[in-house]
Amino acid sequence: MMEFLIDFCPYVIAALVLFVLGFNLSRRENRLRESTHEAVSLPWYSWEAIASILLIALFSALRYYTGNDYRMYLTNFQQLQADGSLLRGNLEIGFVLVTKLIALTGCHFSFYFGFWGALQAFCLYYGLRHHKQLYCWIGLVLLLGPFCINWLTYLRQWTIAIAFVPMVPYFARRKFWPCLLFTLVAVTIHYSAWILMLLYFVPLVLKADRSRNFYLAIFAVCYLLGTYPVWLSPIASSRWLFSLVGYDKYQCLFQPLIEEHFVFKGYGPLRLIYLFQSLLFIWYYPAMREYYSRDKLFNAFFTLAFVGVCYQHLFINTVYALIRPADYLFIFVVIMMAYVFDYFMAIKKKFMLCVSCFVICSFTFISCYKEVYFLCKPAAECNLLYHFIPQL
């Protein structure tokens, strides 16, 4: 038990420090506005933001064997330094270029992982530079909520997902060339990033007259269809459809759907937390829409988060290849939960704030506890726990 708590403590400590830094920055900005009676803002590169970026970079740098893909990235890096070759040869050219640049200069692998953590943190904080009141909640939700394990595991995809945050204004305003340029660069880090270009055609500014029941109904339909997705079998067996989009060679991945061998994920605390957070920000969206009426990006953030959770629940019982695109939108669920907590704080709903914060932020603890004590793995071999690197 003691080993488990020691490995889990970095999540809690880092999350609390990020909360304090974000809270202090938001408080300083509020005091400045009160003293000047103007809607002025502190620069995004204030010392609290820089310290937060460095802390996330340190958190990423010191992790070891945390996340399913960590060993692959580490082995690739070390083999590059040993003989200049890559263990996995099908990685994207941009990602390989950055990896080679850091590896062949003789840097320690902790610097490599710290670099990606710093890049992700920079994109997140810069993308929310006009929403500094969210900084304190972002750290809590990101490190303790249902996202941290995916964030640490899918290094390339989550880097692109977080880099998408500063690009939301361009997609919301249909600025074609910036959107296309971003997508082309993103594809060099992860091939699936072309999916983000599809969001250019999605209206991110929603009609203000939509009721809560409208969004709940859409979510309920996606949830019910995803409970037993037999409707996917004829689609998955349509070879012409895969040929049309150039996915012929990937059709084998969908063979379980053709044979109706679905996943049928069970219900437990983790699945219920996913459901709870989805219903939470959908339920309070109409009230928050009025409260944040001057926030130009609030509706776009909600739309992306809403599409993400609907997609997740629609395909949750299918094959892994279909679920994976939802990861690009989970960062906006993090942002929406930060909005929810900030809203509860503003309207003084302290009970709801405490309950929702406790439920959401228990996810990482339950995930680690479950793997160690229910999957019968020694804590030293558990890749969901936070392990420090063995040598520096």
XYZ file of N, CA and C in Angstrom, residues 218-361:
432
model
N -29.828 14.245 -27.909
C -28.796 13.778 -28.842
C -27.829 12.843 -28.126
N -27.419 13.239 -26.923
C -26.495 12.402 -26.163
C -27.139 11.059 -25.828
N -28.426 11.062 -25.465
C -29.123 9.826 -25.113
C -29.207 8.882 -26.315
N -29.469 9.430 -27.496
C -29.530 8.608 -28.705
C -28.176 7.951 -28.973
N -27.099 8.738 -28.882
C -25.754 8.190 -29.092
C -25.428 7.129 -28.044
N -25.832 7.385 -26.823
C -25.565 6.442 -25.737
C -26.307 5.121 -25.957
N -27.580 5.209 -26.348
C -28.387 4.001 -26.557
C -27.906 3.218 -27.774
N -27.577 3.922 -28.864
C -27.062 3.237 -30.053
C -25.731 2.562 -29.772
N -24.934 3.177 -28.899
C -23.632 2.595 -28.573
C -23.697 1.447 -27.595
N -24.829 1.277 -26.918
C -24.966 0.195 -25.942
C -24.903 -1.170 -26.613
N -25.545 -1.288 -27.776
C -25.517 -2.542 -28.547
C -25.435 -2.174 -30.018
N -24.245 -1.927 -30.537
C -24.086 -1.326 -31.866
C -24.227 -2.302 -33.033
N -25.339 -3.043 -33.098
C -25.558 -3.983 -34.205
C -25.707 -3.249 -35.530
N -26.072 -1.982 -35.488
C -26.262 -1.204 -36.710
C -24.953 -1.001 -37.465
N -23.808 -1.268 -36.801
C -22.520 -1.099 -37.457
C -22.123 -2.291 -38.327
N -22.739 -3.451 -38.102
C -22.339 -4.656 -38.822
C -22.478 -4.516 -40.335
N -23.627 -4.071 -40.865
C -23.722 -3.917 -42.328
C -22.788 -2.852 -42.882
N -22.505 -1.812 -42.081
C -21.581 -0.768 -42.537
C -20.161 -1.318 -42.610
N -19.782 -2.068 -41.576
C -18.428 -2.609 -41.525
C -18.169 -3.635 -42.617
N -19.240 -4.297 -43.096
C -19.070 -5.314 -44.136
C -19.164 -4.732 -45.538
N -19.344 -3.431 -45.659
C -19.475 -2.782 -46.973
C -18.085 -2.450 -47.513
N -17.532 -3.377 -48.288
C -16.183 -3.200 -48.817
C -16.079 -1.968 -49.709
N -17.170 -1.666 -50.446
C -17.124 -0.524 -51.357
C -16.954 0.782 -50.606
N -17.491 0.828 -49.375
C -17.383 2.049 -48.588
C -15.930 2.284 -48.167
N -15.241 1.229 -47.778
C -13.832 1.358 -47.404
C -12.971 1.703 -48.614
N -13.336 1.142 -49.774
C -12.591 1.457 -51.002
C -12.761 2.920 -51.367
N -13.953 3.437 -51.140
C -14.253 4.818 -51.485
C -13.372 5.800 -50.731
N -13.088 5.496 -49.462
C -12.285 6.403 -48.639
C -10.827 5.955 -48.551
N -10.463 4.919 -49.332
C -9.073 4.475 -49.357
C -8.636 3.696 -48.135
N -9.574 3.035 -47.463
C -9.256 2.295 -46.243
C -9.366 0.782 -46.446
N -9.149 0.304 -47.677
C -9.312 -1.119 -47.964
C -8.486 -2.002 -47.033
N -7.207 -1.604 -46.844
C -6.295 -2.444 -46.067
C -6.601 -2.451 -44.578
N -7.463 -1.526 -44.142
C -7.804 -1.469 -42.721
C -9.111 -2.180 -42.400
N -9.753 -2.748 -43.433
C -11.053 -3.360 -43.183
C -10.947 -4.535 -42.221
N -9.784 -5.200 -42.222
C -9.609 -6.333 -41.315
C -9.756 -5.930 -39.856
N -9.464 -4.642 -39.561
C -9.593 -4.162 -38.189
C -11.036 -4.183 -37.713
N -11.965 -4.155 -38.693
C -13.384 -4.087 -38.348
C -14.069 -5.449 -38.455
N -13.268 -6.517 -38.621
C -13.841 -7.853 -38.727
C -14.694 -8.219 -37.514
N -14.288 -7.846 -36.291
C -15.150 -8.155 -35.136
C -16.539 -7.535 -35.257
N -16.639 -6.362 -35.892
C -17.952 -5.744 -36.058
C -18.800 -6.514 -37.058
N -18.144 -7.003 -38.126
C -18.861 -7.777 -39.135
C -19.441 -9.039 -38.509
N -18.675 -9.647 -37.606
C -19.117 -10.875 -36.943
C -19.905 -10.599 -35.668
N -20.157 -9.306 -35.405
C -20.915 -8.865 -34.225
C -20.255 -9.316 -32.924
N -18.921 -9.273 -32.907
C -18.172 -9.540 -31.683
C -17.831 -8.192 -31.043
N -18.752 -7.665 -30.287
C -18.584 -6.351 -29.713
C -17.854 -6.428 -28.372
N -17.398 -5.269 -27.906
C -16.601 -5.216 -26.691
C -17.462 -5.351 -25.442
N -18.563 -4.627 -25.421
C -19.479 -4.599 -24.275
C -18.757 -4.301 -22.971
N -18.251 -3.084 -22.867
C -17.550 -2.667 -21.670
C -18.507 -2.602 -20.494
N -18.051 -3.123 -19.375
C -18.904 -3.175 -18.199
C -19.030 -1.830 -17.506
N -19.954 -1.778 -16.554
C -20.173 -0.560 -15.784
C -19.491 -0.683 -14.432
N -18.666 0.294 -14.160
C -17.998 0.376 -12.873
C -17.772 1.830 -12.554
N -17.008 2.119 -11.523
C -16.771 3.523 -11.141
C -16.193 4.364 -12.266
N -15.238 3.809 -13.043
C -14.592 4.599 -14.090
C -15.573 4.949 -15.212
N -16.359 3.980 -15.637
C -17.352 4.234 -16.701
C -18.396 5.244 -16.214
N -18.777 5.151 -14.963
C -19.770 6.079 -14.415
C -19.216 7.501 -14.314
N -17.911 7.626 -14.054
C -17.301 8.963 -14.004
C -17.326 9.598 -15.394
N -17.021 8.791 -16.425
C -17.126 9.294 -17.801
C -18.533 9.814 -18.071
N -19.532 9.022 -17.677
C -20.928 9.405 -17.908
C -21.293 10.638 -17.091
N -20.832 10.694 -15.846
C -21.145 11.817 -14.964
C -20.609 13.132 -15.519
N -19.370 13.145 -15.963
C -18.784 14.389 -16.462
C -19.491 14.851 -17.739
N -19.910 13.903 -18.584
C -20.616 14.260 -19.810
C -21.947 14.926 -19.484
N -22.701 14.303 -18.598
C -24.013 14.853 -18.234
C -23.865 16.174 -17.490
N -22.773 16.320 -16.740
C -22.584 17.523 -15.936
C -22.448 18.763 -16.804
N -21.551 18.729 -17.784
C -21.365 19.957 -18.566
C -22.494 20.159 -19.577
N -23.173 19.080 -19.982
C -24.338 19.246 -20.864
C -25.494 19.858 -20.082
N -25.714 19.400 -18.858
C -26.827 19.881 -18.036
C -26.698 21.373 -17.732
N -25.481 21.803 -17.430
C -25.281 23.199 -17.044
C -24.920 24.101 -18.225
N -24.878 23.547 -19.428
C -24.499 24.370 -20.580
C -25.397 25.590 -20.790
N -26.736 25.465 -20.772
C -27.563 26.670 -21.001
C -27.282 27.784 -19.993
N -27.130 27.424 -18.714
C -26.852 28.443 -17.691
C -25.462 29.030 -17.887
N -24.493 28.199 -18.210
C -23.134 28.691 -18.430
C -23.053 29.531 -19.697
N -23.874 29.200 -20.698
C -23.878 29.972 -21.938
C -24.254 31.424 -21.672
N -25.174 31.633 -20.763
C -25.558 33.000 -20.398
C -24.472 33.662 -19.559
N -23.921 32.889 -18.617
C -22.902 33.462 -17.733
C -21.650 33.851 -18.513
N -21.262 33.025 -19.477
C -20.065 33.283 -20.288
C -20.433 33.866 -21.659
N -21.457 34.670 -21.693
C -21.945 35.213 -22.968
C -20.903 36.078 -23.670
N -19.975 36.656 -22.914
C -18.934 37.483 -23.523
C -17.705 36.675 -23.944
N -17.708 35.431 -23.609
C -16.595 34.547 -23.958
C -16.799 34.060 -25.395
N -15.960 34.502 -26.304
C -16.148 34.212 -27.727
C -15.892 32.758 -28.091
N -15.158 32.036 -27.257
C -14.811 30.659 -27.592
C -15.586 29.621 -26.788
N -16.404 30.065 -25.855
C -17.098 29.113 -24.984
C -17.950 28.136 -25.784
N -18.747 28.651 -26.730
C -19.618 27.778 -27.521
C -18.818 26.800 -28.375
N -17.693 27.257 -28.903
C -16.855 26.365 -29.713
C -16.266 25.255 -28.850
N -15.800 25.600 -27.651
C -15.269 24.584 -26.744
C -16.354 23.567 -26.380
N -17.567 24.071 -26.129
C -18.654 23.152 -25.786
C -18.978 22.228 -26.950
N -19.043 22.773 -28.152
C -19.370 21.965 -29.324
C -18.374 20.830 -29.505
N -17.086 21.144 -29.391
C -16.058 20.130 -29.576
C -16.125 19.071 -28.474
N -16.352 19.505 -27.232
C -16.478 18.552 -26.126
C -17.727 17.691 -26.299
N -18.826 18.305 -26.719
C -20.091 17.584 -26.908
C -19.956 16.539 -28.004
N -19.362 16.918 -29.132
C -19.129 15.961 -30.216
C -18.235 14.817 -29.726
N -17.234 15.155 -28.912
C -16.315 14.139 -28.398
C -16.997 13.103 -27.526
N -17.818 13.538 -26.573
C -18.460 12.571 -25.670
C -19.556 11.791 -26.382
N -20.254 12.435 -27.330
C -21.273 11.712 -28.109
C -20.608 10.626 -28.948
N -19.500 10.981 -29.583
C -18.764 10.005 -30.398
C -18.236 8.872 -29.524
N -17.702 9.219 -28.373
C -17.157 8.203 -27.482
C -18.217 7.190 -27.078
N -19.376 7.668 -26.650
C -20.422 6.755 -26.192
C -21.091 6.024 -27.348
N -21.032 6.590 -28.544
C -21.617 5.931 -29.714
C -20.795 4.712 -30.123
N -19.464 4.798 -29.983
C -18.589 3.724 -30.449
C -17.855 3.011 -29.327
N -18.255 3.229 -28.089
C -17.486 2.721 -26.958
C -17.443 1.195 -26.915
N -18.460 0.528 -27.457
C -18.501 -0.934 -27.437
C -18.028 -1.557 -28.747
N -17.321 -0.782 -29.559
C -16.847 -1.283 -30.847
C -15.348 -1.550 -30.781
N -14.704 -1.519 -31.943
C -13.273 -1.811 -31.986
C -12.470 -0.565 -31.627
N -11.232 -0.810 -31.204
C -10.359 0.269 -30.738
C -10.117 1.318 -31.817
N -10.017 0.881 -33.093
C -9.718 1.806 -34.184
C -10.800 2.863 -34.358
N -12.033 2.525 -34.018
C -13.127 3.489 -34.146
C -13.198 4.450 -32.974
N -12.761 4.008 -31.803
C -12.845 4.851 -30.609
C -11.736 5.901 -30.593
N -10.591 5.570 -31.154
C -9.389 6.396 -31.031
C -9.571 7.856 -31.478
N -10.328 8.171 -32.570
C -10.466 9.577 -32.969
C -11.043 10.490 -31.888
N -11.795 9.919 -30.952
C -12.383 10.734 -29.881
C -11.313 11.381 -29.014
N -10.112 10.801 -28.983
C -9.033 11.352 -28.158
C -8.673 12.775 -28.562
N -8.904 13.122 -29.826
C -8.587 14.474 -30.275
C -9.487 15.525 -29.617
N -10.637 15.109 -29.114
C -11.597 16.063 -28.558
C -11.682 16.008 -27.040
N -10.983 15.061 -26.409
C -11.086 14.936 -24.954
C -10.481 16.126 -24.220
N -9.523 16.807 -24.839
C -8.943 17.975 -24.181
C -9.998 19.052 -23.975
N -11.016 19.068 -24.841
C -12.078 20.062 -24.691
C -13.068 19.664 -23.598
N -13.124 18.372 -23.288
C -13.888 17.950 -22.108
C -13.179 18.435 -20.853
N -11.843 18.376 -20.856
C -11.064 18.937 -19.743
C -11.399 20.415 -19.572
N -11.416 21.139 -20.680
C -11.701 22.579 -20.637
C -13.116 22.839 -20.154
N -14.076 22.045 -20.623
C -15.466 22.249 -20.195
C -15.639 21.945 -18.710
N -14.929 20.936 -18.195
C -15.016 20.673 -16.765
C -14.403 21.816 -15.971
N -13.360 22.445 -16.499
C -12.788 23.622 -15.843
C -13.808 24.755 -15.820
N -14.547 24.915 -16.915
C -15.614 25.916 -16.949
C -16.679 25.611 -15.897
N -17.059 24.346 -15.784
C -18.092 23.959 -14.806
C -17.643 24.305 -13.393
N -16.405 23.962 -13.048
C -15.904 24.255 -11.704
C -15.817 25.761 -11.468
N -15.371 26.488 -12.477
C -15.292 27.944 -12.351
C -16.688 28.545 -12.193
N -17.665 27.990 -12.885
C -19.057 28.470 -12.786
C -19.616 28.200 -11.397
N -19.388 27.002 -10.873
C -19.851 26.688 -9.526
C -19.224 27.625 -8.500
N -17.949 27.923 -8.678
C -17.257 28.836 -7.768
C -17.849 30.243 -7.857
N -18.167 30.688 -9.068
C -18.677 32.047 -9.270
C -20.061 32.241 -8.678
N -20.922 31.227 -8.819
C -22.302 31.372 -8.316
C -22.443 30.798 -6.911
N -21.277 30.422 -6.314
C -21.221 29.959 -4.934
C -22.006 28.666 -4.698
N -21.948 27.758 -5.637
C -22.510 26.420 -5.451
C -21.395 25.526 -4.899
N -21.073 25.742 -3.635
C -19.923 25.072 -3.048
C -20.129 23.570 -2.919
N -21.352 23.144 -2.601
C -21.613 21.712 -2.451
C -21.425 20.992 -3.778
N -22.009 21.541 -4.851
C -21.872 20.934 -6.167
C -20.415 20.952 -6.629
N -19.712 22.031 -6.292
C -18.297 22.119 -6.652
C -17.503 21.011 -5.974
N -17.718 20.822 -4.692
C -16.969 19.802 -3.946
C -17.302 18.396 -4.442
N -18.588 18.129 -4.637
C -19.007 16.788 -5.063
C -18.467 16.465 -6.451
N -18.690 17.371 -7.402
C -18.259 17.118 -8.780
C -16.741 17.046 -8.882
N -16.052 17.908 -8.151
C -14.590 17.901 -8.173
C -14.057 16.597 -7.582
N -14.680 16.131 -6.497
C -14.254 14.879 -5.869
C -14.465 13.701 -6.813
N -15.626 13.660 -7.478
C -15.940 12.539 -8.379
C -14.980 12.511 -9.559
N -14.825 13.652 -10.224
C -13.973 13.707 -11.417
C -12.512 13.415 -11.059
N -12.054 14.006 -9.962
C -10.633 13.898 -9.615
C -10.290 12.595 -8.903
